[in-house]
Amino acid sequence: MKKNIAKNAVLQLNNQIKLLVLVCIVFTTASAQDRTVSGTVTDSLGMPLPGVTIMIQDTNTGTNTDYDGNYTIQASPVQTLVFTYIGMRTASQLVGNQTKIDIILKEDSMLEEVIVVGYGSKKKSDVISSVVSIKAEDMTKVATSDIGEMLRGKAAGVQVTLASGAPGGSSTIRIRGQRSVDGGNDPIVIADGVRIGSINDINANDIESLEVLKDAAAQAIYGARASNGVILITTKRGKEGKLSVTYNGFSGIQNINRNFDIYSGAEFAQLKREAFRTNNGGVYRPDEEIFSALELASVQSGEYIDWEDLILRTGTTQNHAINVSAGTDKFSIFSSVNYIHTEGVIPNSDYDKVGLRLNVDQKVNSWLKVGLNTSFQFSETNNPNTNSPTGTNNSGILITSITTAPLGNAYNEDGTFRLLPGGFAENKNPLIDIYETTNLIEQRNDILNLFADVTLFKGFNYRLNASRRSWNYKRLSYNTTQSLAGIANSGQGSGAIQFQDNVEWQIENILTYKFDLKEAHHFNITAVQSISKTEYNNFTNTADRIPNDILGIYGLGGAFLNTPSISGTRRGIVSAVGRFEYDYDNKYYFTVSGRADGSTVFGKNNKWAYFPAANLGWNVYKENFLKDVDEVSNLKLRFSYGSVGNEGIQPGQSQSTADQSNYIIDGNPVTGYVPGNTLPNPDLKWETSTTFNAAIDLGFFNNRITSTIEFYNTRTKDLLVREALDPSSGYNFKWNNLGEIENEGIEVTLNGDVIRNDNFKFSVGVSYTKNNNKIISLYGKDADGDGVEDDDVANRRFIGQPIGVFYQYQPVGIFQEGEDIINSAQPLAQPGDIKLRDVNGDGVINDDDRVITSQQPDWFGTLSLNLEYKNFDMSADFYTVQGVTRNNPFLYGYSEGGSLRGIKNGIKQNYWTPENPGGDFPRPREGNDPSNIFNMGLQDASYVRLQNITMGYRLPESILKKFGLSNFRLYITGSNLFTITDFQSYSPERNPNEYPEPVTVVTGLQIGF
């Protein structure tokens, strides 16, 4: 009985438990039933974010927001939604009982920067070679069309100097000094994987990122032509989401400043009197015997010619860029149009440029993606022709604005230009050629790049990269019958027409494989096969004595003399590349790479060269002994060693040449060929640069203070040199591999966020670069048998000295009256003559007293300031170059007005006279230049410049949102506003006859829709 009761109790309890479990299951099932959840994802400004990924945590189920930031997903109350978007902090939200979940994603200020490297990209913390990334927004602050000028001061080790400041001009870029003598020193520029001819082949507003590869480990994968550094440009691409339209444009004025004075009319008249006085035994001659009638009238009336006022004007510049971007998860497109117009400070000089770009990406399926990068640029440059049928800049106009004598009258009584304003043939009217000569240059640059990405399995990618780049150049220059050249040529015109084209093809096969082992071991293998071919053609016809101006240069068919010239070259490179990268736990890094290049420009015995490289890195701050040191946010050590090559010579230099020769046989012209003057060299080979680089990267206080210190040593051997030969050999030159160059330097950058909060931000950046360049060896010759290798004095190349030096006597003052001149090292000198330094003290001035002066700067650097207060922003860049010497021919040259002969005007100097014994320039002398005046040309060209200053205001977010805008910013920018220097010129980097960088002030507008 008791057993039955117990049994029934157990059965009853069991049934209760089953019922309870059933109820729980039913309740749980009902509670966990999926429901539709929807919402909108916006940024902190309230703008919708398209393309946000929403995943159910710990599942593969997810969706994306649409163009308006809206999403819909099926989820149960116990599940969590995870929202991720590039550049934003990840957000998560438990579903619970909600059916509508709106999310605001905030920007991730700690998101790690991605750096583009050769054939790939890396997180900044994983980069162990010397790579500098420059932000596009920092570059476009500079109001110029020259991207080279935008880079000035933006990266340690990268020196930018002005090549021409004329409309459409460019700059010279040197990365870690000059390495080659005759083989070229320009870095290669690669845009979207395609080598381009000039950095200005890209529109600055199209640039997404720009990286400079400085050490051999970074450059070696580009082996060929990489010895002078590599600049990588990545252009913008379409992004998934709504259509985006942006406009960035500015307009303003340009002028040029000069750091010198020229003689006024009265001062020039006195200079001329002094010059004639010296040749007249120290006695002044009457003005009537010195000046022409026109000059005398000007002197007596006090009315002089201000040539600079007549020749120069205020220039204008404008730049307008529109970018359009759109995309889906399958297809994206980016397109842009850019227009630049500049009117130079010289009349009839202007520049127009139109640029178009189209970048397209198409995801065909899960394993195939194809894309297109294409750009088109057309530019037109107009300049006065400066008296020369081959003139291409305004140098002749600038020099005449300085050197033409201010005495006389620029116009005839009828208002036409007077040919000889002062009545002397040495001073012709420079205004004539401004209006009677033309030099029109048209250029077209096309880039077409097609690529396909194949991902067969996780981590493995194959890219086919095919490109075609073409460059076309046309120049039409003409001097009318009324130009100075035309008048000198009996009233006949002259000019030239030139056509150039360059086409380059390239095909690359790129394999990459990334994989991990046990999470901590990361591997990346890259293999590349590349082939490129370049064809260049040039045709020039110079026409002389064209009888009239009816057809201009197109009338060359009627010219008395036509001289055609045609040339062409072809070159090619075949390359194979391999790179292996390994890191352990993002802490210890090792990379090794190798590249083999074969070039057609070298001798048949040495077409190929091999360039290996290796580097090591250690993220010290990730070690356990620093994990708890919150003040240290970055500490990385980097070491690299590797080689790169230079093939910067023209094709055919290793081969025999033949020169055209014309003959008359039986009264008929016959063309033949004779051996050229260059000796062939079948052993001519690659110039090779090998670099050791050591660096430390530092970051403190959550990277509010960051710094990088780098040391490098580069040895360049087998220099490509055009060696002069003894003419008795029957040849004048031979291209050879000779000598060795060393570049050694240190680079330091320091950046600090001094203040960083929601309303106010202030940051400071400093960079310092010092490069020592010297020749280690030249030709290996010891003609005098003293056991020391000989210098190349004729070409100013000295062992132990930089490549570029001055070698001349050193002036130390002016001889004075009463000085014991007869017993000096210059016994024939007169009071007022230049006194030279007797270096060895032997009482004789000869070649042993010449002094070597380096042309290289001691160092250069930048100070950058950035400030933001609410919606206001301001930035300023100061740039300095110190310890550099330049030769200024305007201090001594006759044509430049520096010889103090009273014929041409020039830069005003404190010259010696008996009444002014403290003068530091020699006594003026009519008829002959003062003795040794050539040695007065060296000047300290160190300078400090306010490179750029920008102030802007951005509309508040509430107003932007109201009008559906993403950006509306007004700004004003000043470039090159002031320069402090002792060098007497318009620019410390250019001589006074060369077009300097202008002072530019613009106002601009940025709009985003």
Tab-separated table of N, CA and C in Angstrom, residues 225-274:
chain	number	residue	atom	x	y	z
A	225	ARG	N	64.687	52.041	-61.835
A	225	ARG	CA	64.436	53.480	-61.768
A	225	ARG	C	64.013	53.954	-60.375
A	226	ALA	N	64.170	53.090	-59.346
A	226	ALA	CA	63.724	53.472	-58.009
A	226	ALA	C	64.838	54.034	-57.151
A	227	SER	N	66.038	54.168	-57.688
A	227	SER	CA	67.170	54.583	-56.861
A	227	SER	C	67.034	56.010	-56.361
A	228	ASN	N	66.189	56.807	-56.981
A	228	ASN	CA	65.991	58.187	-56.545
A	228	ASN	C	64.708	58.373	-55.753
A	229	GLY	N	64.136	57.265	-55.308
A	229	GLY	CA	62.916	57.332	-54.515
A	229	GLY	C	61.670	57.067	-55.345
A	230	VAL	N	60.582	56.778	-54.648
A	230	VAL	CA	59.315	56.448	-55.294
A	230	VAL	C	58.203	57.268	-54.645
A	231	ILE	N	57.346	57.834	-55.461
A	231	ILE	CA	56.153	58.528	-54.978
A	231	ILE	C	54.934	57.741	-55.458
A	232	LEU	N	54.152	57.260	-54.505
A	232	LEU	CA	52.949	56.482	-54.820
A	232	LEU	C	51.713	57.354	-54.630
A	233	ILE	N	50.883	57.401	-55.655
A	233	ILE	CA	49.634	58.172	-55.595
A	233	ILE	C	48.456	57.217	-55.781
A	234	THR	N	47.505	57.317	-54.890
A	234	THR	CA	46.261	56.565	-55.022
A	234	THR	C	45.138	57.562	-55.238
A	235	THR	N	44.407	57.407	-56.328
A	235	THR	CA	43.315	58.340	-56.609
A	235	THR	C	42.021	57.854	-55.951
A	236	LYS	N	41.075	58.753	-55.873
A	236	LYS	CA	39.815	58.472	-55.192
A	236	LYS	C	38.977	57.485	-55.999
A	237	ARG	N	38.145	56.730	-55.278
A	237	ARG	CA	37.262	55.757	-55.910
A	237	ARG	C	35.838	55.980	-55.401
A	238	GLY	N	34.892	55.464	-56.160
A	238	GLY	CA	33.505	55.565	-55.739
A	238	GLY	C	33.255	54.766	-54.479
A	239	LYS	N	32.354	55.266	-53.630
A	239	LYS	CA	32.028	54.597	-52.388
A	239	LYS	C	30.555	54.198	-52.379
A	240	GLU	N	30.309	53.119	-51.707
A	240	GLU	CA	28.942	52.617	-51.637
A	240	GLU	C	28.059	53.622	-50.925
A	241	GLY	N	26.933	53.913	-51.502
A	241	GLY	CA	26.009	54.842	-50.871
A	241	GLY	C	25.398	55.800	-51.855
A	242	LYS	N	24.824	56.846	-51.306
A	242	LYS	CA	24.142	57.843	-52.126
A	242	LYS	C	25.135	58.605	-52.998
A	243	LEU	N	24.617	59.214	-54.032
A	243	LEU	CA	25.416	60.045	-54.907
A	243	LEU	C	26.020	61.204	-54.108
A	244	SER	N	27.324	61.390	-54.256
A	244	SER	CA	28.027	62.460	-53.550
A	244	SER	C	28.668	63.382	-54.571
A	245	VAL	N	28.448	64.675	-54.400
A	245	VAL	CA	29.018	65.683	-55.296
A	245	VAL	C	29.758	66.714	-54.443
A	246	THR	N	30.998	66.984	-54.788
A	246	THR	CA	31.777	67.988	-54.061
A	246	THR	C	32.380	68.981	-55.047
A	247	TYR	N	32.513	70.203	-54.576
A	247	TYR	CA	33.155	71.262	-55.360
A	247	TYR	C	34.220	71.919	-54.499
A	248	ASN	N	35.393	72.126	-55.093
A	248	ASN	CA	36.469	72.851	-54.422
A	248	ASN	C	37.062	73.814	-55.440
A	249	GLY	N	36.987	75.101	-55.154
A	249	GLY	CA	37.499	76.074	-56.109
A	249	GLY	C	38.039	77.303	-55.409
A	250	PHE	N	38.980	77.958	-56.080
A	250	PHE	CA	39.499	79.209	-55.539
A	250	PHE	C	39.844	80.145	-56.681
A	251	SER	N	39.944	81.427	-56.358
A	251	SER	CA	40.307	82.456	-57.326
A	251	SER	C	41.054	83.541	-56.574
A	252	GLY	N	42.093	84.101	-57.216
A	252	GLY	CA	42.855	85.124	-56.531
A	252	GLY	C	43.853	85.809	-57.437
A	253	ILE	N	44.792	86.502	-56.810
A	253	ILE	CA	45.771	87.312	-57.541
A	253	ILE	C	47.180	86.846	-57.220
A	254	GLN	N	48.110	87.215	-58.124
A	254	GLN	CA	49.509	86.847	-57.970
A	254	GLN	C	50.408	88.045	-58.260
A	255	ASN	N	51.476	88.138	-57.496
A	255	ASN	CA	52.525	89.120	-57.729
A	255	ASN	C	53.858	88.460	-57.438
A	256	ILE	N	54.944	89.165	-57.748
A	256	ILE	CA	56.251	88.652	-57.368
A	256	ILE	C	56.968	89.717	-56.543
A	257	ASN	N	57.625	89.249	-55.509
A	257	ASN	CA	58.430	90.122	-54.661
A	257	ASN	C	59.888	90.015	-55.070
A	258	ARG	N	60.627	91.090	-54.875
A	258	ARG	CA	62.052	91.027	-55.187
A	258	ARG	C	62.859	91.439	-53.965
A	259	ASN	N	63.959	90.737	-53.771
A	259	ASN	CA	64.834	91.023	-52.651
A	259	ASN	C	66.052	91.814	-53.137
A	260	PHE	N	65.807	92.817	-53.929
A	260	PHE	CA	66.897	93.641	-54.436
A	260	PHE	C	66.318	94.954	-54.953
A	261	ASP	N	67.206	95.920	-55.119
A	261	ASP	CA	66.858	97.183	-55.768
A	261	ASP	C	67.702	97.327	-57.020
A	262	ILE	N	67.143	97.968	-58.026
A	262	ILE	CA	67.937	98.319	-59.198
A	262	ILE	C	68.191	99.819	-59.173
A	263	TYR	N	69.164	100.243	-59.956
A	263	TYR	CA	69.503	101.663	-59.958
A	263	TYR	C	68.350	102.476	-60.522
A	264	SER	N	68.001	103.537	-59.820
A	264	SER	CA	67.019	104.471	-60.359
A	264	SER	C	67.653	105.217	-61.533
A	265	GLY	N	66.861	106.030	-62.216
A	265	GLY	CA	67.396	106.773	-63.347
A	265	GLY	C	68.571	107.644	-62.958
A	266	ALA	N	68.431	108.389	-61.859
A	266	ALA	CA	69.504	109.277	-61.413
A	266	ALA	C	70.723	108.479	-60.964
A	267	GLU	N	70.496	107.333	-60.277
A	267	GLU	CA	71.618	106.512	-59.801
A	267	GLU	C	72.351	105.861	-60.974
A	268	PHE	N	71.590	105.454	-61.995
A	268	PHE	CA	72.243	104.862	-63.161
A	268	PHE	C	73.064	105.913	-63.902
A	269	ALA	N	72.547	107.116	-64.009
A	269	ALA	CA	73.307	108.189	-64.659
A	269	ALA	C	74.631	108.431	-63.932
A	270	GLN	N	74.592	108.406	-62.597
A	270	GLN	CA	75.819	108.599	-61.828
A	270	GLN	C	76.773	107.418	-61.996
A	271	LEU	N	76.222	106.202	-62.054
A	271	LEU	CA	77.060	105.023	-62.309
A	271	LEU	C	77.790	105.166	-63.640
A	272	LYS	N	77.100	105.648	-64.655
A	272	LYS	CA	77.721	105.815	-65.962
A	272	LYS	C	78.810	106.891	-65.905
A	273	ARG	N	78.562	107.936	-65.180
A	273	ARG	CA	79.586	108.975	-65.028
A	273	ARG	C	80.835	108.400	-64.360
A	274	GLU	N	80.619	107.563	-63.314
A	274	GLU	CA	81.759	106.990	-62.601
A	274	GLU	C	82.544	106.034	-63.495
